[in-house]
PDB file of C-alpha atoms in Angstrom:
ATOM      1  CA  UNK A 271      38.304-173.079  -5.927  1.00  0.00           C
ATOM      2  CA  UNK A 272      38.631-169.831  -4.005  1.00  0.00           C
ATOM      3  CA  UNK A 273      39.006-169.895  -0.250  1.00  0.00           C
ATOM      4  CA  UNK A 274      36.902-167.494   1.772  1.00  0.00           C
ATOM      5  CA  UNK A 275      38.957-164.749   3.371  1.00  0.00           C
ATOM      6  CA  UNK A 276      38.606-164.804   7.132  1.00  0.00           C
ATOM      7  CA  UNK A 277      37.770-161.554   8.824  1.00  0.00           C
ATOM      8  CA  UNK A 278      39.770-160.536  11.904  1.00  0.00           C
ATOM      9  CA  UNK A 279      36.666-159.401  13.780  1.00  0.00           C
ATOM     10  CA  UNK A 280      34.575-161.503  16.154  1.00  0.00           C
ATOM     11  CA  UNK A 281      31.556-163.245  14.694  1.00  0.00           C
ATOM     12  CA  UNK A 282      29.276-161.113  16.872  1.00  0.00           C
ATOM     13  CA  UNK A 283      30.250-157.849  15.219  1.00  0.00           C
ATOM     14  CA  UNK A 284      31.565-159.221  11.921  1.00  0.00           C
ATOM     15  CA  UNK A 285      28.579-158.395   9.729  1.00  0.00           C
ATOM     16  CA  UNK A 286      28.052-154.933  11.188  1.00  0.00           C
ATOM     17  CA  UNK A 287      31.698-153.928  11.174  1.00  0.00           C
ATOM     18  CA  UNK A 288      32.668-155.338   7.783  1.00  0.00           C
ATOM     19  CA  UNK A 289      29.534-154.088   6.033  1.00  0.00           C
ATOM     20  CA  UNK A 290      30.314-150.530   7.144  1.00  0.00           C
ATOM     21  CA  UNK A 291      33.858-150.591   5.825  1.00  0.00           C
ATOM     22  CA  UNK A 292      35.383-150.964   9.254  1.00  0.00           C
ATOM     23  CA  UNK A 293      33.598-148.199  11.136  1.00  0.00           C
ATOM     24  CA  UNK A 294      31.576-149.423  14.071  1.00  0.00           C
ATOM     25  CA  UNK A 295      28.379-147.406  14.308  1.00  0.00           C
ATOM     26  CA  UNK A 296      26.096-147.476  17.314  1.00  0.00           C
ATOM     27  CA  UNK A 297      23.484-150.140  16.760  1.00  0.00           C
ATOM     28  CA  UNK A 298      20.779-151.696  18.888  1.00  0.00           C
ATOM     29  CA  UNK A 299      22.183-155.083  17.853  1.00  0.00           C
ATOM     30  CA  UNK A 300      25.415-154.246  19.688  1.00  0.00           C
ATOM     31  CA  UNK A 301      23.762-152.983  22.870  1.00  0.00           C
ATOM     32  CA  UNK A 302      23.814-155.458  25.776  1.00  0.00           C
ATOM     33  CA  UNK A 303      20.504-157.165  26.482  1.00  0.00           C
ATOM     34  CA  UNK A 304      20.703-156.315  30.177  1.00  0.00           C
ATOM     35  CA  UNK A 305      23.025-155.053  32.875  1.00  0.00           C
ATOM     36  CA  UNK A 306      26.689-155.845  32.254  1.00  0.00           C
ATOM     37  CA  UNK A 307      29.143-157.235  34.776  1.00  0.00           C
ATOM     38  CA  UNK A 308      32.740-156.161  34.252  1.00  0.00           C
ATOM     39  CA  UNK A 309      35.818-157.136  36.214  1.00  0.00           C
ATOM     40  CA  UNK A 310      39.079-155.365  36.807  1.00  0.00           C
ATOM     41  CA  UNK A 311      41.684-157.858  38.024  1.00  0.00           C
ATOM     42  CA  UNK A 312      45.071-156.280  38.782  1.00  0.00           C
ATOM     43  CA  UNK A 313      48.010-158.191  40.186  1.00  0.00           C
ATOM     44  CA  UNK A 314      49.316-156.709  43.462  1.00  0.00           C
ATOM     45  CA  UNK A 315      52.957-156.650  42.381  1.00  0.00           C
ATOM     46  CA  UNK A 316      53.385-152.934  43.020  1.00  0.00           C
ATOM     47  CA  UNK A 317      51.561-149.673  42.543  1.00  0.00           C
ATOM     48  CA  UNK A 318      48.759-149.465  39.985  1.00  0.00           C
ATOM     49  CA  UNK A 319      50.195-148.028  36.763  1.00  0.00           C
ATOM     50  CA  UNK A 320      48.461-145.654  34.381  1.00  0.00           C
ATOM     51  CA  UNK A 321      47.527-148.373  31.865  1.00  0.00           C
ATOM     52  CA  UNK A 322      45.799-150.368  34.601  1.00  0.00           C
ATOM     53  CA  UNK A 323      43.949-147.285  35.793  1.00  0.00           C
ATOM     54  CA  UNK A 324      42.814-146.632  32.211  1.00  0.00           C
ATOM     55  CA  UNK A 325      41.477-150.187  31.941  1.00  0.00           C
ATOM     56  CA  UNK A 326      39.650-149.775  35.253  1.00  0.00           C
ATOM     57  CA  UNK A 327      38.164-146.479  34.017  1.00  0.00           C
ATOM     58  CA  UNK A 328      36.848-148.056  30.809  1.00  0.00           C
ATOM     59  CA  UNK A 329      35.322-150.966  32.739  1.00  0.00           C
ATOM     60  CA  UNK A 330      33.802-148.580  35.299  1.00  0.00           C
ATOM     61  CA  UNK A 331      32.273-146.383  32.582  1.00  0.00           C
ATOM     62  CA  UNK A 332      30.879-149.400  30.728  1.00  0.00           C
ATOM     63  CA  UNK A 333      29.283-150.732  33.914  1.00  0.00           C
ATOM     64  CA  UNK A 334      27.747-147.344  34.737  1.00  0.00           C
ATOM     65  CA  UNK A 335      26.522-146.755  31.178  1.00  0.00           C
ATOM     66  CA  UNK A 336      24.598-150.030  31.113  1.00  0.00           C
ATOM     67  CA  UNK A 337      23.477-150.183  34.749  1.00  0.00           C
ATOM     68  CA  UNK A 338      25.821-153.026  35.587  1.00  0.00           C
ATOM     69  CA  UNK A 339      28.402-153.974  38.187  1.00  0.00           C
ATOM     70  CA  UNK A 340      32.063-153.008  38.403  1.00  0.00           C
ATOM     71  CA  UNK A 341      33.916-155.854  40.164  1.00  0.00           C
ATOM     72  CA  UNK A 342      37.422-155.708  41.616  1.00  0.00           C
ATOM     73  CA  UNK A 343      39.177-159.070  41.943  1.00  0.00           C
ATOM     74  CA  UNK A 344      42.789-159.091  43.105  1.00  0.00           C
ATOM     75  CA  UNK A 345      44.913-161.596  41.129  1.00  0.00           C
ATOM     76  CA  UNK A 346      47.253-162.531  43.977  1.00  0.00           C
ATOM     77  CA  UNK A 347      48.147-166.067  42.914  1.00  0.00           C
ATOM     78  CA  UNK A 348      51.744-165.191  42.000  1.00  0.00           C
ATOM     79  CA  UNK A 349      52.961-165.206  45.592  1.00  0.00           C
ATOM     80  CA  UNK A 350      56.625-164.828  44.549  1.00  0.00           C
ATOM     81  CA  UNK A 351      55.996-161.383  43.075  1.00  0.00           C
ATOM     82  CA  UNK A 352      53.386-160.206  45.584  1.00  0.00           C
ATOM     83  CA  UNK A 353      54.284-156.862  47.181  1.00  0.00           C
ATOM     84  CA  UNK A 354      52.957-156.360  50.720  1.00  0.00           C
ATOM     85  CA  UNK A 355      50.437-153.515  50.807  1.00  0.00           C
ATOM     86  CA  UNK A 356      50.008-153.403  47.013  1.00  0.00           C
ATOM     87  CA  UNK A 357      46.385-154.623  47.066  1.00  0.00           C
ATOM     88  CA  UNK A 358      45.455-151.906  49.542  1.00  0.00           C
ATOM     89  CA  UNK A 359      47.292-149.360  47.395  1.00  0.00           C
ATOM     90  CA  UNK A 360      45.283-150.454  44.338  1.00  0.00           C
ATOM     91  CA  UNK A 361      42.014-149.966  46.237  1.00  0.00           C
ATOM     92  CA  UNK A 362      43.127-146.509  47.460  1.00  0.00           C
ATOM     93  CA  UNK A 363      44.153-145.492  43.931  1.00  0.00           C
ATOM     94  CA  UNK A 364      40.788-146.526  42.494  1.00  0.00           C
ATOM     95  CA  UNK A 365      39.011-144.584  45.241  1.00  0.00           C
ATOM     96  CA  UNK A 366      41.252-141.554  44.602  1.00  0.00           C
ATOM     97  CA  UNK A 367      40.256-141.680  40.918  1.00  0.00           C
ATOM     98  CA  UNK A 368      36.566-141.878  41.845  1.00  0.00           C
ATOM     99  CA  UNK A 369      36.178-145.446  40.580  1.00  0.00           C
ATOM    100  CA  UNK A 370      34.001-147.055  43.250  1.00  0.00           C
ATOM    101  CA  UNK A 371      33.692-150.808  42.749  1.00  0.00           C
ATOM    102  CA  UNK A 372      30.390-152.559  43.478  1.00  0.00           C
ATOM    103  CA  UNK A 373      31.943-155.860  44.552  1.00  0.00           C
ATOM    104  CA  UNK A 374      35.431-156.602  45.747  1.00  0.00           C
ATOM    105  CA  UNK A 375      37.817-156.950  48.681  1.00  0.00           C
ATOM    106  CA  UNK A 376      36.385-155.418  51.828  1.00  0.00           C
ATOM    107  CA  UNK A 377      33.004-154.943  50.184  1.00  0.00           C
ATOM    108  CA  UNK A 378      31.959-158.499  49.422  1.00  0.00           C
ATOM    109  CA  UNK A 379      29.321-159.547  46.928  1.00  0.00           C
ATOM    110  CA  UNK A 380      27.666-162.645  45.487  1.00  0.00           C
ATOM    111  CA  UNK A 381      30.792-163.958  43.737  1.00  0.00           C
ATOM    112  CA  UNK A 382      33.407-163.712  46.515  1.00  0.00           C
ATOM    113  CA  UNK A 383      36.082-164.245  47.502  1.00  0.00           C
ATOM    114  CA  UNK A 384      37.606-161.375  45.603  1.00  0.00           C
ATOM    115  CA  UNK A 385      41.166-162.442  46.350  1.00  0.00           C
ATOM    116  CA  UNK A 386      42.032-164.997  43.682  1.00  0.00           C
ATOM    117  CA  UNK A 387      44.291-167.002  46.016  1.00  0.00           C
ATOM    118  CA  UNK A 388      41.287-167.698  48.270  1.00  0.00           C
ATOM    119  CA  UNK A 389      39.414-169.383  45.394  1.00  0.00           C
ATOM    120  CA  UNK A 390      41.904-172.267  45.047  1.00  0.00           C
ATOM    121  CA  UNK A 391      39.495-174.887  46.465  1.00  0.00           C
ATOM    122  CA  UNK A 392      36.859-173.910  43.896  1.00  0.00           C
ATOM    123  CA  UNK A 393      39.348-174.205  41.029  1.00  0.00           C
ATOM    124  CA  UNK A 394      40.727-177.473  42.383  1.00  0.00           C
ATOM    125  CA  UNK A 395      37.207-178.978  42.377  1.00  0.00           C
ATOM    126  CA  UNK A 396      36.597-177.868  38.787  1.00  0.00           C
ATOM    127  CA  UNK A 397      40.004-179.184  37.671  1.00  0.00           C
ATOM    128  CA  UNK A 398      39.246-182.543  39.299  1.00  0.00           C
ATOM    129  CA  UNK A 399      35.900-182.719  37.476  1.00  0.00           C
ATOM    130  CA  UNK A 400      37.687-182.059  34.155  1.00  0.00           C
ATOM    131  CA  UNK A 401      40.242-184.783  34.914  1.00  0.00           C
ATOM    132  CA  UNK A 402      37.481-187.271  35.738  1.00  0.00           C
ATOM    133  CA  UNK A 403      35.674-186.492  32.445  1.00  0.00           C
ATOM    134  CA  UNK A 404      38.902-186.913  30.475  1.00  0.00           C
ATOM    135  CA  UNK A 405      38.767-183.275  29.382  1.00  0.00           C
ATOM    136  CA  UNK A 406      42.122-182.442  31.028  1.00  0.00           C
ATOM    137  CA  UNK A 407      45.376-184.191  31.842  1.00  0.00           C
ATOM    138  CA  UNK A 408      48.160-183.710  34.359  1.00  0.00           C
ATOM    139  CA  UNK A 409      51.592-182.451  33.370  1.00  0.00           C
ATOM    140  CA  UNK A 410      54.542-183.876  35.304  1.00  0.00           C
ATOM    141  CA  UNK A 411      57.246-181.808  33.574  1.00  0.00           C
ATOM    142  CA  UNK A 412      59.717-179.880  35.659  1.00  0.00           C
ATOM    143  CA  UNK A 413      60.123-176.129  35.238  1.00  0.00           C
ATOM    144  CA  UNK A 414      63.406-176.539  33.319  1.00  0.00           C
ATOM    145  CA  UNK A 415      61.788-178.646  30.584  1.00  0.00           C
ATOM    146  CA  UNK A 416      58.912-176.216  30.167  1.00  0.00           C
ATOM    147  CA  UNK A 417      61.332-173.278  30.000  1.00  0.00           C
ATOM    148  CA  UNK A 418      63.393-175.155  27.387  1.00  0.00           C
ATOM    149  CA  UNK A 419      60.256-175.711  25.251  1.00  0.00           C
ATOM    150  CA  UNK A 420      59.379-172.027  25.549  1.00  0.00           C
ATOM    151  CA  UNK A 421      62.884-170.850  24.644  1.00  0.00           C
ATOM    152  CA  UNK A 422      63.044-173.175  21.619  1.00  0.00           C
ATOM    153  CA  UNK A 423      59.679-171.960  20.336  1.00  0.00           C
ATOM    154  CA  UNK A 424      60.678-168.310  20.706  1.00  0.00           C
ATOM    155  CA  UNK A 425      64.016-168.971  18.990  1.00  0.00           C
ATOM    156  CA  UNK A 426      62.225-170.493  15.990  1.00  0.00           C
ATOM    157  CA  UNK A 427      59.484-167.829  15.845  1.00  0.00           C
ATOM    158  CA  UNK A 428      56.708-170.120  17.067  1.00  0.00           C
ATOM    159  CA  UNK A 429      54.168-169.492  19.798  1.00  0.00           C
ATOM    160  CA  UNK A 430      55.223-171.250  23.021  1.00  0.00           C
ATOM    161  CA  UNK A 431      53.071-174.301  23.715  1.00  0.00           C
ATOM    162  CA  UNK A 432      53.237-177.629  25.512  1.00  0.00           C
ATOM    163  CA  UNK A 433      54.177-180.632  23.328  1.00  0.00           C
ATOM    164  CA  UNK A 434      52.178-183.158  25.442  1.00  0.00           C
ATOM    165  CA  UNK A 435      55.193-185.413  26.039  1.00  0.00           C
TER     166      UNK A 435
END
């Protein structure tokens, strides 16, 4: 019995992409049904680098093309690496490049707060709901054990993952 070969493309574009020999042609089936909402979420660990600015540009252009929203959310949860003034620098760099966000820090919007660290209570409530449904579990491992698991996986060419012990 022959096994079906899995395609590397998402199911949404699989038929269109594979039937054209790999070239993605503009198609009404691939157009969004309504306005899109895109998010750019840099970490304020220093100045915005060129790759991040490129990602912001693509998101901005996609939002403008389809009449959607360009959202800036600052991923400031890694407090150890946070650089004072970096978030403000990111905003200034986006403004310098002409990429005006529709929602974000200092601007507000329906899905605030736009500083990730200020959303901890929301995430805590959702995590608690998952625990109560049995859809999540707590990990009581110390950082050394988790680092040891990661190092062992990398050494043996495996993807790092938790062993649930």
